[in-house]
Amino acid sequence: MNESQISVRYAKAFFSLVKSKNLVDEANKDVELILQVFEESVPLKIVLESPTIQTSKKESIISEIFKNHISDVSLSFLKTIFENKRESFLNLILLNVQQYCRIEKGIRTALITTAVPISKEIKDELSSKINESYQCTTELSENIDEDIIGGFILQIDDVQYNASLKMQLNKIKYNLVNRA
């Protein structure tokens, strides 16, 4: 089983549990805190990724760090991950849980890639159009990539619309080469 399947299965199981107990918001806050701690603590990350440290020791470290800061359900979930020796997938699992929480709240993530920065007005209008089309709230972020030359690439969750000049030029080149 590949790591994507493993992380999605664990995330789905945890999300289903917290949803059934009406703890989605609380679980989302717990996941944000856990991810923040992992991001800010390089030594903790090293310990958790070390194959020489026993899983039971890793589990006790995690329990000690989070026992007074996250819900019992979230702590139990972390323990399950360590008991099943899936700690190497922990970050991906938590990111997937976050995504499920966003979807549950009707929040979609969108990324607009352009060759030059776009104005706040254009970003707001784009967010509004996405909100209207998908009947959701959009978290829009921007990426600048001069290689696309012009136009834009819009990615909403896992759907991508490529209207870049680079893509159009590549299509023309492909058609010219394959007609000859």
GROMACS .gro file of C-alpha atoms in nm, residues 8 34 37 58 68 91 122 149 163:
model
    9
    8VAL     CA    1  -0.603   0.888   0.337
   34ILE     CA    2   0.001   1.924   1.634
   37VAL     CA    3   0.441   2.186   1.708
   58LYS     CA    4   0.781   0.787   2.065
   68ASN     CA    5  -0.319   1.855   2.832
   91ASN     CA    6   0.222   1.460   0.874
  122ILE     CA    7  -0.883   4.061  -0.920
  149ILE     CA    8   0.488   3.374  -1.971
  163ALA     CA    9  -0.487   2.899  -1.943
   0.00000   0.00000   0.00000
